[in-house]
Coordinates of N, CA, C and O in Angstrom, one line a residue:
M1 N 111.8 -159.6 28.1 CA 112.0 -161.1 28.0 C 110.8 -161.8 28.6 O 110.2 -161.3 29.5
T2 N 110.4 -162.9 28.0 CA 109.1 -163.5 28.3 C 109.2 -164.4 29.5 O 110.3 -165.0 29.8
A3 N 108.1 -164.7 30.1 CA 108.1 -165.6 31.2 C 108.4 -167.0 30.7 O 109.1 -167.8 31.5
D4 N 108.0 -167.3 29.5 CA 108.3 -168.7 29.0 C 109.9 -168.9 28.8 O 110.4 -170.0 29.1
H5 N 110.6 -167.8 28.5 CA 112.0 -167.9 28.4 C 112.6 -168.2 29.7 O 113.5 -169.1 29.8
F6 N 112.1 -167.6 30.8 CA 112.7 -167.9 32.1 C 112.3 -169.3 32.6 O 113.1 -170.0 33.2
R7 N 111.0 -169.7 32.3 CA 110.6 -171.0 32.7 C 111.5 -172.1 32.0 O 111.9 -173.1 32.7
D8 N 111.8 -171.9 30.8 CA 112.6 -172.8 30.0 C 114.0 -172.8 30.6 O 114.6 -173.9 30.8
S9 N 114.5 -171.7 31.0 CA 115.9 -171.6 31.5 C 116.0 -172.4 32.8 O 117.0 -173.0 33.1
Y10 N 114.9 -172.4 33.6 CA 115.0 -173.0 34.9 C 114.8 -174.5 34.8 O 114.7 -175.2 35.9
Q11 N 114.8 -175.1 33.6 CA 114.8 -176.5 33.5 C 116.2 -177.0 33.7 O 116.5 -178.2 33.8
R12 N 117.2 -176.1 33.7 CA 118.6 -176.5 33.9 C 118.9 -176.7 35.4 O 118.0 -176.3 36.3
T13 N 120.1 -177.1 35.7 CA 120.5 -177.1 37.1 C 120.9 -175.7 37.5 O 121.2 -174.8 36.6
V14 N 120.9 -175.3 38.7 CA 121.2 -174.0 39.2 C 122.6 -173.5 38.7 O 122.7 -172.3 38.2
S15 N 123.6 -174.4 38.7 CA 124.9 -174.0 38.3 C 125.0 -173.7 36.8 O 125.9 -173.0 36.3
D16 N 124.0 -174.1 36.0 CA 124.0 -173.9 34.6 C 123.2 -172.6 34.2 O 123.2 -172.2 33.0
L17 N 122.6 -172.0 35.1 CA 121.8 -170.8 34.8 C 122.8 -169.7 34.5 O 123.8 -169.4 35.2
P18 N 122.6 -168.9 33.4 CA 123.6 -167.9 33.0 C 123.7 -166.8 34.0 O 124.8 -166.1 34.0
W19 N 122.7 -166.5 34.8 CA 122.7 -165.4 35.7 C 123.1 -165.9 37.2 O 123.1 -165.1 38.1
Y20 N 123.4 -167.2 37.3 CA 123.8 -167.6 38.6 C 125.3 -167.5 38.8 O 126.1 -167.8 38.0
H21 N 125.7 -167.0 40.0 CA 127.1 -166.9 40.4 C 127.1 -167.4 41.9 O 126.3 -166.8 42.7
R22 N 127.9 -168.3 42.2 CA 127.8 -168.9 43.5 C 128.0 -167.9 44.7 O 127.3 -168.0 45.7
D23 N 128.9 -167.0 44.5 CA 129.2 -166.1 45.6 C 128.6 -164.7 45.4 O 128.4 -164.3 44.2
P24 N 128.2 -164.0 46.4 CA 127.6 -162.7 46.3 C 128.7 -161.8 45.6 O 129.9 -161.9 45.8
E25 N 128.2 -160.8 44.8 CA 129.1 -159.9 44.1 C 129.7 -158.9 45.1 O 129.1 -158.3 45.9
P26 N 131.1 -158.7 45.0 CA 131.8 -157.9 45.9 C 131.3 -156.5 46.0 O 131.2 -155.9 47.1
D27 N 130.9 -155.9 44.8 CA 130.4 -154.5 44.9 C 129.1 -154.4 45.6 O 128.8 -153.4 46.3
L28 N 128.2 -155.4 45.5 CA 127.0 -155.4 46.1 C 127.1 -155.6 47.6 O 126.5 -155.0 48.5
V29 N 128.0 -156.5 48.0 CA 128.3 -156.7 49.4 C 128.9 -155.4 50.0 O 128.5 -155.1 51.2
A30 N 129.7 -154.7 49.3 CA 130.1 -153.4 49.8 C 129.0 -152.4 50.1 O 129.0 -151.7 51.0
L31 N 128.0 -152.5 49.2 CA 126.8 -151.6 49.5 C 126.0 -152.1 50.7 O 125.6 -151.3 51.5
F32 N 125.9 -153.4 50.9 CA 125.3 -153.9 52.1 C 126.0 -153.3 53.3 O 125.4 -152.9 54.3
D33 N 127.4 -153.4 53.3 CA 128.2 -152.9 54.4 C 128.0 -151.4 54.6 O 128.0 -150.9 55.8
E34 N 127.8 -150.7 53.5 CA 127.7 -149.2 53.6 C 126.4 -148.7 54.1 O 126.4 -147.8 54.9
V35 N 125.3 -149.3 53.6 CA 124.0 -148.7 53.9 C 123.1 -149.4 54.8 O 122.1 -148.9 55.3
L36 N 123.4 -150.7 55.1 CA 122.5 -151.4 56.0 C 123.1 -151.5 57.4 O 124.3 -151.5 57.6
P37 N 122.2 -151.6 58.4 CA 122.7 -151.9 59.8 C 123.3 -153.3 59.8 O 123.2 -154.1 58.9
A38 N 124.0 -153.6 60.9 CA 124.7 -154.9 61.0 C 123.7 -156.0 60.9 O 124.0 -157.1 60.4
T39 N 122.5 -155.8 61.4 CA 121.5 -156.9 61.4 C 120.1 -156.2 61.5 O 120.0 -155.1 61.9
G40 N 119.0 -157.0 61.2 CA 117.7 -156.6 61.5 C 117.0 -155.7 60.5 O 115.8 -155.3 60.7
A41 N 117.6 -155.4 59.3 CA 116.9 -154.6 58.3 C 115.8 -155.5 57.6 O 116.0 -156.7 57.4
A42 N 114.7 -154.8 57.2 CA 113.7 -155.5 56.3 C 114.0 -155.2 54.9 O 114.1 -154.0 54.5
I43 N 114.2 -156.2 54.1 CA 114.7 -156.1 52.7 C 113.8 -156.9 51.8 O 113.4 -158.0 52.0
L44 N 113.5 -156.3 50.6 CA 112.7 -156.9 49.5 C 113.6 -157.2 48.4 O 114.3 -156.2 47.9
D45 N 113.7 -158.4 47.9 CA 114.5 -158.8 46.7 C 113.6 -159.0 45.5 O 112.8 -160.0 45.5
L46 N 113.6 -158.1 44.5 CA 112.7 -158.2 43.4 C 113.3 -159.1 42.3 O 114.5 -158.9 41.9
G47 N 112.5 -160.0 41.8 CA 113.1 -160.9 40.7 C 114.3 -161.7 41.2 O 115.3 -161.7 40.6
A48 N 114.1 -162.4 42.3 CA 115.2 -162.9 43.1 C 116.0 -164.0 42.4 O 117.2 -164.3 42.7
G49 N 115.3 -164.8 41.6 CA 116.0 -165.9 41.0 C 116.5 -166.9 42.0 O 115.8 -167.2 43.0
P50 N 117.8 -167.4 41.9 CA 118.3 -168.3 42.9 C 118.6 -167.6 44.2 O 119.0 -168.3 45.2
A51 N 118.5 -166.3 44.3 CA 118.5 -165.6 45.6 C 119.8 -165.7 46.3 O 119.8 -165.7 47.6
V52 N 121.0 -165.7 45.6 CA 122.3 -165.8 46.3 C 122.4 -164.6 47.3 O 122.9 -164.8 48.4
H53 N 122.0 -163.4 46.9 CA 122.2 -162.2 47.7 C 121.2 -162.2 48.9 O 121.5 -161.7 50.0
S54 N 120.0 -162.6 48.6 CA 119.0 -162.8 49.7 C 119.5 -163.7 50.8 O 119.4 -163.5 52.0
I55 N 120.1 -164.8 50.3 CA 120.7 -165.7 51.3 C 121.8 -165.1 52.1 O 121.9 -165.3 53.3
E56 N 122.7 -164.3 51.5 CA 123.7 -163.6 52.2 C 123.1 -162.7 53.2 O 123.6 -162.6 54.3
L57 N 122.1 -161.9 52.8 CA 121.5 -161.0 53.7 C 120.8 -161.7 54.9 O 120.9 -161.2 56.0
A58 N 120.1 -162.8 54.6 CA 119.5 -163.5 55.7 C 120.5 -164.1 56.6 O 120.3 -164.1 57.9
A59 N 121.7 -164.5 56.1 CA 122.8 -165.0 57.0 C 123.3 -164.0 57.9 O 123.8 -164.3 58.9
R60 N 123.2 -162.7 57.5 CA 123.6 -161.6 58.3 C 122.6 -161.2 59.3 O 122.9 -160.3 60.1
G61 N 121.4 -161.8 59.3 CA 120.4 -161.5 60.3 C 119.4 -160.5 59.9 O 118.6 -160.0 60.7
H62 N 119.3 -160.2 58.6 CA 118.3 -159.4 58.1 C 117.0 -160.2 57.7 O 117.0 -161.4 57.5
H63 N 115.9 -159.5 57.7 CA 114.6 -160.1 57.4 C 114.3 -159.8 55.9 O 114.0 -158.7 55.5
V64 N 114.5 -160.9 55.1 CA 114.4 -160.8 53.6 C 113.2 -161.4 53.1 O 112.9 -162.6 53.5
V65 N 112.5 -160.7 52.2 CA 111.4 -161.3 51.4 C 111.9 -161.3 50.0 O 112.2 -160.3 49.4
A66 N 112.0 -162.5 49.4 CA 112.4 -162.6 48.0 C 111.2 -163.0 47.2 O 110.3 -163.7 47.6
I67 N 111.1 -162.5 45.9 CA 109.9 -162.8 45.1 C 110.4 -162.9 43.7 O 111.2 -162.2 43.2
D68 N 109.8 -163.9 43.0 CA 110.1 -164.2 41.6 C 108.9 -164.9 41.0 O 108.1 -165.5 41.8
G69 N 108.7 -164.9 39.7 CA 107.5 -165.5 39.1 C 107.7 -166.9 38.8 O 106.7 -167.5 38.3
I70 N 108.8 -167.5 39.0 CA 109.1 -168.9 38.6 C 109.2 -169.8 39.9 O 110.1 -169.6 40.7
D71 N 108.4 -170.8 39.9 CA 108.4 -171.8 41.1 C 109.8 -172.4 41.2 O 110.3 -172.6 42.3
K72 N 110.3 -172.8 40.1 CA 111.6 -173.5 40.1 C 112.7 -172.6 40.7 O 113.7 -173.1 41.4
A73 N 112.6 -171.3 40.5 CA 113.6 -170.4 41.1 C 113.5 -170.5 42.6 O 114.6 -170.5 43.3
R74 N 112.3 -170.5 43.1 CA 112.1 -170.6 44.6 C 112.7 -171.9 45.1 O 113.4 -171.9 46.1
D75 N 112.4 -173.0 44.4 CA 112.9 -174.3 44.8 C 114.4 -174.3 44.9 O 115.0 -174.8 45.9
M76 N 115.1 -173.8 43.9 CA 116.5 -173.7 43.9 C 117.0 -172.9 45.0 O 118.0 -173.2 45.7
A77 N 116.4 -171.7 45.2 CA 116.9 -170.8 46.3 C 116.7 -171.4 47.6 O 117.6 -171.3 48.5
L78 N 115.6 -172.1 47.9 CA 115.4 -172.7 49.2 C 116.4 -173.8 49.4 O 116.9 -174.0 50.6
E79 N 116.8 -174.6 48.4 CA 117.9 -175.6 48.6 C 119.2 -174.9 48.9 O 120.0 -175.4 49.8
L80 N 119.5 -173.8 48.2 CA 120.8 -173.1 48.5 C 120.8 -172.5 49.9 O 121.8 -172.5 50.6
A81 N 119.6 -172.0 50.3 CA 119.5 -171.4 51.7 C 119.7 -172.5 52.7 O 120.4 -172.3 53.7
A82 N 119.1 -173.7 52.5 CA 119.2 -174.7 53.5 C 120.7 -175.2 53.6 O 121.2 -175.5 54.7
A83 N 121.4 -175.2 52.5 CA 122.8 -175.6 52.5 C 123.6 -174.6 53.3 O 124.6 -174.9 53.9
R84 N 123.2 -173.3 53.3 CA 123.8 -172.2 54.0 C 123.4 -172.2 55.5 O 124.0 -171.5 56.3
G85 N 122.3 -172.9 55.8 CA 121.8 -173.0 57.2 C 120.9 -171.8 57.5 O 120.8 -171.4 58.7
V86 N 120.3 -171.2 56.5 CA 119.4 -170.1 56.8 C 118.0 -170.4 56.2 O 117.8 -171.2 55.3
T87 N 117.0 -169.7 56.7 CA 115.6 -169.8 56.2 C 115.4 -168.6 55.4 O 115.9 -167.5 55.6
L88 N 114.5 -168.7 54.4 CA 114.2 -167.6 53.4 C 112.7 -167.5 53.2 O 112.1 -168.5 52.9
D89 N 112.2 -166.3 53.3 CA 110.8 -166.1 53.0 C 110.8 -165.8 51.5 O 111.0 -164.7 51.0
Y90 N 110.5 -166.8 50.7 CA 110.5 -166.7 49.2 C 109.1 -166.9 48.7 O 108.5 -167.9 48.9
R91 N 108.6 -165.9 47.9 CA 107.3 -166.0 47.4 C 107.3 -166.0 45.9 O 108.2 -165.4 45.3
V92 N 106.3 -166.7 45.4 CA 106.2 -166.8 43.9 C 105.0 -165.9 43.5 O 103.9 -166.0 44.0
G93 N 105.4 -165.0 42.6 CA 104.3 -164.0 42.1 C 105.0 -163.0 41.2 O 106.2 -163.0 41.0
D94 N 104.2 -162.1 40.8 CA 104.6 -161.0 39.9 C 105.3 -160.0 40.9 O 104.7 -159.4 41.7
A95 N 106.6 -159.8 40.6 CA 107.4 -158.9 41.5 C 106.9 -157.5 41.6 O 107.1 -156.8 42.6
L96 N 106.3 -157.0 40.5 CA 105.9 -155.6 40.4 C 104.5 -155.5 40.9 O 104.1 -154.3 41.2
R97 N 103.7 -156.5 41.1 CA 102.3 -156.4 41.5 C 102.0 -157.2 42.7 O 101.0 -156.8 43.4
D98 N 102.7 -158.2 43.1 CA 102.4 -159.0 44.2 C 103.4 -158.9 45.4 O 103.2 -159.6 46.4
S99 N 104.3 -158.0 45.3 CA 105.3 -157.8 46.4 C 104.5 -157.3 47.6 O 103.6 -156.5 47.5
P100 N 104.9 -157.8 48.8 CA 104.3 -157.2 50.0 C 104.6 -155.7 50.2 O 105.6 -155.2 49.7
E101 N 103.7 -155.0 50.9 CA 103.7 -153.6 50.9 C 104.9 -153.0 51.8 O 105.3 -151.9 51.5
G102 N 105.4 -153.8 52.7 CA 106.4 -153.2 53.6 C 105.9 -152.4 54.7 O 104.8 -152.7 55.2
P103 N 106.5 -151.3 55.0 CA 107.7 -150.7 54.3 C 109.0 -151.4 54.6 O 109.2 -152.0 55.6
F104 N 109.9 -151.4 53.6 CA 111.2 -152.0 53.7 C 112.3 -151.0 53.9 O 112.2 -149.8 53.4
D105 N 113.3 -151.4 54.5 CA 114.5 -150.5 54.7 C 115.3 -150.5 53.4 O 116.0 -149.5 53.2
A106 N 115.2 -151.5 52.6 CA 116.0 -151.6 51.4 C 115.3 -152.5 50.4 O 114.6 -153.5 50.8
I107 N 115.4 -152.2 49.1 CA 115.0 -153.0 48.0 C 116.2 -153.4 47.2 O 117.0 -152.5 46.9
F108 N 116.3 -154.7 46.9 CA 117.4 -155.2 46.2 C 117.0 -155.7 44.8 O 115.9 -156.4 44.7
D109 N 117.8 -155.5 43.8 CA 117.4 -155.9 42.4 C 118.7 -156.2 41.7 O 119.4 -155.2 41.3
R110 N 119.1 -157.4 41.5 CA 120.2 -157.8 40.7 C 119.7 -158.5 39.5 O 119.2 -159.6 39.5
G111 N 119.7 -157.8 38.3 CA 119.3 -158.4 37.1 C 117.9 -158.6 36.8 O 117.5 -159.3 35.9
F112 N 117.0 -157.8 37.5 CA 115.6 -157.8 37.2 C 115.2 -156.6 36.3 O 114.5 -156.8 35.3
L113 N 115.6 -155.5 36.7 CA 115.2 -154.2 36.0 C 115.5 -154.3 34.5 O 114.6 -153.9 33.7
H114 N 116.6 -154.8 34.2 CA 117.0 -154.8 32.8 C 116.2 -155.8 31.9 O 116.3 -155.8 30.7
T115 N 115.4 -156.7 32.6 CA 114.6 -157.6 31.8 C 113.2 -157.0 31.4 O 112.4 -157.6 30.7
L116 N 112.9 -155.9 32.0 CA 111.5 -155.3 31.8 C 111.4 -154.5 30.5 O 112.3 -153.8 30.1
D117 N 110.2 -154.6 29.9 CA 109.9 -153.8 28.8 C 109.8 -152.3 29.2 O 109.6 -152.0 30.4
G118 N 109.9 -151.5 28.2 CA 109.9 -150.0 28.5 C 108.7 -149.6 29.3 O 108.8 -148.8 30.2
H119 N 107.5 -150.1 29.0 CA 106.3 -149.7 29.6 C 106.2 -150.2 31.1 O 105.4 -149.7 31.8
E120 N 107.1 -151.2 31.5 CA 107.1 -151.7 32.8 C 108.0 -150.9 33.8 O 107.9 -151.1 35.0
R121 N 108.8 -150.1 33.2 CA 109.8 -149.4 34.0 C 109.2 -148.4 35.0 O 109.7 -148.3 36.1
A122 N 108.2 -147.7 34.6 CA 107.5 -146.8 35.5 C 106.8 -147.6 36.6 O 106.8 -147.1 37.8
L123 N 106.3 -148.7 36.3 CA 105.7 -149.6 37.4 C 106.8 -150.1 38.3 O 106.6 -150.1 39.5
W124 N 108.0 -150.4 37.8 CA 109.1 -150.8 38.7 C 109.4 -149.6 39.7 O 109.5 -149.8 40.9
R125 N 109.5 -148.4 39.2 CA 109.8 -147.2 40.0 C 108.7 -147.1 41.1 O 108.9 -146.9 42.3
D126 N 107.4 -147.2 40.6 CA 106.3 -147.0 41.6 C 106.3 -148.1 42.7 O 106.0 -147.8 43.8
T127 N 106.7 -149.3 42.2 CA 106.8 -150.4 43.2 C 107.8 -150.1 44.2 O 107.6 -150.3 45.4
V128 N 109.0 -149.7 43.8 CA 110.1 -149.4 44.7 C 109.7 -148.3 45.6 O 109.9 -148.4 46.9
I129 N 109.2 -147.2 45.1 CA 108.9 -146.1 45.9 C 107.8 -146.4 47.0 O 107.9 -146.1 48.1
S130 N 106.8 -147.2 46.5 CA 105.7 -147.4 47.5 C 106.1 -148.4 48.6 O 105.4 -148.4 49.6
R131 N 107.1 -149.2 48.4 CA 107.5 -150.2 49.4 C 108.7 -149.8 50.2 O 109.0 -150.5 51.2
L132 N 109.4 -148.7 49.8 CA 110.5 -148.3 50.7 C 110.0 -147.3 51.7 O 109.2 -146.5 51.5
R133 N 110.6 -147.4 52.9 CA 110.4 -146.4 53.9 C 111.2 -145.1 53.5 O 112.2 -145.2 52.8
P134 N 110.8 -143.9 54.0 CA 111.6 -142.7 53.7 C 113.0 -142.9 54.3 O 113.2 -143.4 55.4
G135 N 114.0 -142.6 53.4 CA 115.4 -142.8 53.8 C 115.9 -144.2 53.4 O 117.1 -144.5 53.5
G136 N 115.0 -145.1 53.0 CA 115.4 -146.5 52.6 C 116.1 -146.4 51.2 O 116.0 -145.5 50.5
H137 N 116.9 -147.5 50.9 CA 117.7 -147.5 49.7 C 117.2 -148.6 48.7 O 116.8 -149.7 49.1
A138 N 117.4 -148.3 47.5 CA 117.3 -149.3 46.4 C 118.7 -149.6 45.9 O 119.4 -148.6 45.5
M139 N 119.0 -150.9 45.9 CA 120.4 -151.3 45.5 C 120.1 -152.2 44.2 O 119.4 -153.2 44.3
V140 N 120.7 -151.7 43.1 CA 120.3 -152.3 41.8 C 121.6 -152.6 41.0 O 122.6 -151.8 41.0
K141 N 121.6 -153.7 40.3 CA 122.6 -154.0 39.3 C 122.0 -154.5 38.0 O 121.1 -155.4 38.1
C142 N 122.4 -153.9 36.9 CA 121.8 -154.2 35.6 C 122.8 -154.1 34.5 O 123.9 -153.5 34.7
F143 N 122.5 -154.8 33.4 CA 123.4 -154.7 32.2 C 123.5 -153.3 31.7 O 122.5 -152.5 31.7
D144 N 124.6 -152.9 31.3 CA 124.8 -151.7 30.5 C 124.4 -152.0 29.1 O 124.6 -153.1 28.6
V145 N 123.9 -151.0 28.4 CA 123.5 -151.2 27.0 C 124.8 -151.4 26.1 O 124.7 -151.9 25.0
Q146 N 125.9 -150.9 26.5 CA 127.2 -151.0 25.8 C 128.2 -151.8 26.6 O 128.3 -151.6 27.8
P147 N 129.0 -152.6 25.9 CA 128.9 -152.9 24.5 C 127.7 -153.8 24.2 O 127.3 -154.6 25.0
A148 N 127.3 -153.8 22.9 CA 126.1 -154.6 22.5 C 126.5 -156.0 22.6 O 127.6 -156.5 22.4
R149 N 125.5 -156.9 23.0 CA 125.7 -158.3 23.1 C 124.7 -159.0 22.2 O 123.7 -158.5 21.9
D150 N 125.0 -160.3 21.9 CA 124.1 -161.0 21.0 C 123.3 -162.0 21.9 O 122.8 -163.0 21.4
F151 N 123.2 -161.7 23.2 CA 122.4 -162.6 24.1 C 121.8 -161.7 25.2 O 122.2 -160.6 25.4
G152 N 120.7 -162.3 25.8 CA 120.1 -161.6 26.9 C 119.5 -160.3 26.7 O 119.3 -159.9 25.5
P153 N 119.1 -159.6 27.7 CA 118.5 -158.3 27.6 C 119.4 -157.2 27.1 O 120.7 -157.4 27.2
H154 N 118.9 -156.2 26.5 CA 119.7 -155.2 25.8 C 120.5 -154.4 26.8 O 121.6 -153.9 26.5
G155 N 120.0 -154.2 28.0 CA 120.7 -153.4 29.0 C 120.2 -151.9 29.0 O 119.3 -151.6 28.2
L156 N 120.7 -151.1 29.9 CA 120.2 -149.8 30.1 C 121.4 -148.8 29.9 O 122.5 -149.1 30.3
S157 N 121.1 -147.6 29.4 CA 122.1 -146.5 29.4 C 122.0 -145.7 30.7 O 121.0 -145.9 31.4
A158 N 123.0 -144.9 30.9 CA 122.9 -144.0 32.1 C 121.7 -143.1 32.0 O 121.0 -142.9 33.0
R159 N 121.3 -142.7 30.8 CA 120.2 -141.8 30.6 C 118.9 -142.6 30.9 O 118.0 -142.1 31.6
D160 N 118.8 -143.9 30.5 CA 117.7 -144.7 30.8 C 117.5 -144.8 32.3 O 116.4 -144.7 32.8
I161 N 118.6 -145.0 33.1 CA 118.5 -145.2 34.5 C 118.0 -143.9 35.2 O 117.1 -143.9 36.0
L162 N 118.5 -142.7 34.7 CA 118.1 -141.5 35.3 C 116.6 -141.3 35.0 O 115.8 -140.8 35.9
D163 N 116.1 -141.6 33.8 CA 114.7 -141.5 33.5 C 113.9 -142.4 34.3 O 112.7 -142.1 34.7
I164 N 114.3 -143.6 34.5 CA 113.6 -144.6 35.3 C 113.4 -144.1 36.8 O 112.3 -144.2 37.4
L165 N 114.5 -143.6 37.4 CA 114.5 -143.1 38.7 C 113.6 -141.9 38.9 O 113.0 -141.7 39.9
G166 N 113.6 -141.1 37.9 CA 112.7 -139.9 37.9 C 113.4 -138.7 38.7 O 114.6 -138.9 39.2
A167 N 112.8 -137.6 38.7 CA 113.4 -136.4 39.4 C 113.4 -136.6 40.9 O 112.5 -137.2 41.5
P168 N 114.5 -136.1 41.5 CA 114.6 -136.3 43.0 C 113.7 -135.2 43.6 O 114.0 -134.1 43.8
E169 N 112.5 -135.7 44.1 CA 111.5 -134.9 44.7 C 111.0 -135.6 45.9 O 111.2 -136.8 46.1
P170 N 110.4 -134.8 46.8 CA 109.8 -135.5 48.1 C 109.0 -136.7 47.8 O 108.1 -136.7 46.9
G171 N 109.3 -137.8 48.4 CA 108.7 -139.1 48.2 C 109.2 -139.9 47.0 O 108.7 -141.0 46.7
G172 N 110.2 -139.3 46.3 CA 110.7 -140.0 45.1 C 112.1 -140.5 45.4 O 112.5 -140.7 46.6
L173 N 112.9 -140.8 44.4 CA 114.2 -141.4 44.5 C 115.3 -140.5 44.2 O 115.2 -139.7 43.2
D174 N 116.3 -140.4 45.0 CA 117.5 -139.6 44.7 C 118.7 -140.5 44.5 O 119.0 -141.4 45.3
L175 N 119.4 -140.3 43.3 CA 120.5 -141.2 43.0 C 121.7 -140.8 43.8 O 122.2 -139.7 43.8
D176 N 122.2 -141.8 44.5 CA 123.4 -141.6 45.3 C 124.7 -142.2 44.6 O 125.8 -141.7 44.9
L177 N 124.5 -143.2 43.8 CA 125.6 -143.9 43.1 C 125.2 -144.4 41.8 O 124.2 -145.1 41.7
L178 N 126.0 -144.2 40.8 CA 125.9 -144.8 39.5 C 127.3 -145.1 39.0 O 128.0 -144.3 38.5
R179 N 127.6 -146.4 39.1 CA 129.0 -146.8 38.9 C 129.0 -147.9 37.8 O 128.3 -148.8 37.8
H180 N 130.0 -147.7 36.8 CA 130.1 -148.7 35.8 C 130.9 -149.8 36.3 O 132.0 -149.7 36.9
T181 N 130.3 -151.0 36.2 CA 130.9 -152.2 36.8 C 130.7 -153.4 35.8 O 130.6 -153.2 34.6
R182 N 130.7 -154.6 36.3 CA 130.5 -155.8 35.5 C 129.8 -156.8 36.4 O 129.9 -156.8 37.6
F183 N 129.2 -157.8 35.8 CA 128.7 -159.0 36.6 C 129.9 -159.9 36.9 O 130.6 -160.3 36.0
A184 N 130.0 -160.2 38.2 CA 131.1 -161.0 38.7 C 131.2 -162.4 38.0 O 130.1 -163.0 37.7
G185 N 132.4 -162.9 37.7 CA 132.5 -164.2 37.1 C 132.4 -164.2 35.6 O 132.5 -165.2 35.0
H186 N 132.3 -163.0 35.0 CA 132.2 -162.9 33.5 C 133.1 -161.8 33.0 O 133.4 -160.8 33.8
P187 N 133.5 -161.9 31.8 CA 134.4 -160.8 31.3 C 133.7 -159.5 31.1 O 132.5 -159.5 30.7
P188 N 134.4 -158.4 31.3 CA 133.7 -157.1 31.2 C 133.2 -156.8 29.8 O 132.2 -156.0 29.6
E189 N 133.9 -157.3 28.8 CA 133.4 -157.0 27.4 C 132.1 -157.6 27.1 O 131.4 -157.2 26.1
S190 N 131.6 -158.6 27.8 CA 130.3 -159.2 27.6 C 129.3 -159.0 28.7 O 128.1 -159.1 28.5
H191 N 129.8 -158.6 29.9 CA 128.9 -158.4 31.0 C 129.1 -157.1 31.7 O 129.1 -157.0 32.9
A192 N 129.3 -156.0 30.9 CA 129.4 -154.7 31.5 C 128.0 -154.3 32.2 O 127.0 -154.7 31.7
A193 N 128.1 -153.7 33.3 CA 126.9 -153.4 34.1 C 127.0 -152.1 34.8 O 128.0 -151.4 34.8
W194 N 125.9 -151.7 35.4 CA 125.8 -150.5 36.2 C 125.4 -151.0 37.6 O 124.6 -151.9 37.8
T195 N 126.1 -150.5 38.6 CA 125.7 -150.6 40.0 C 125.1 -149.3 40.5 O 125.7 -148.2 40.3
I196 N 123.9 -149.4 41.0 CA 123.1 -148.2 41.3 C 122.7 -148.2 42.8 O 122.3 -149.3 43.3
L197 N 122.8 -147.1 43.4 CA 122.2 -146.9 44.8 C 121.4 -145.6 44.7 O 121.9 -144.6 44.4
A198 N 120.1 -145.8 45.1 CA 119.2 -144.6 45.2 C 118.5 -144.6 46.6 O 118.3 -145.7 47.2
R199 N 118.1 -143.5 47.0 CA 117.5 -143.3 48.3 C 116.2 -142.7 48.2 O 116.0 -141.7 47.4
K200 N 115.2 -143.1 49.0 CA 113.9 -142.5 48.9 C 113.9 -141.3 49.8 O 114.3 -141.3 51.0
L201 N 113.5 -140.2 49.2 CA 113.4 -138.9 49.9 C 112.2 -138.8 50.8 O 111.2 -139.5 50.6

């Protein structure tokens, strides 16, 4: 999906964005509870958009860096963060090339990976691996390729996800969870998704 598509989308109000949901997704919050300390983790949010989950993490006392390529996404996120009473380190840039080096305790990706072209997926993996500390987690949610939709990105199959993560080897990613889910606030027949948890070895 092109940068122009996203820039055009951000001409709407935040509540009209198709990927915006006011509340953090319950399955992702469950991962926060499962793998993160109560407070103080360093977290990178790739392709953060309105950054609903970054704001939740910051409200819990974590140190979050959010990054997206669209200025308007940052503006929306900072307004939402101010309404929640938290500050957010939100940077505008290429999430795969301009993200700070870290190391981070966790990397979060809701709805970014599935927007990437096939040739960018290896760069996504390299970005995640290079910025995670050993033992750190990648928490990801993306569209499933099935059922087929007539809108948005095509999504990923389970095989695609395994190929993207690569073989579990020292310094690589080991898959801890691959669960068939959906994006909250939408019907499963149109918003089937994968929730993914991987750990850096």
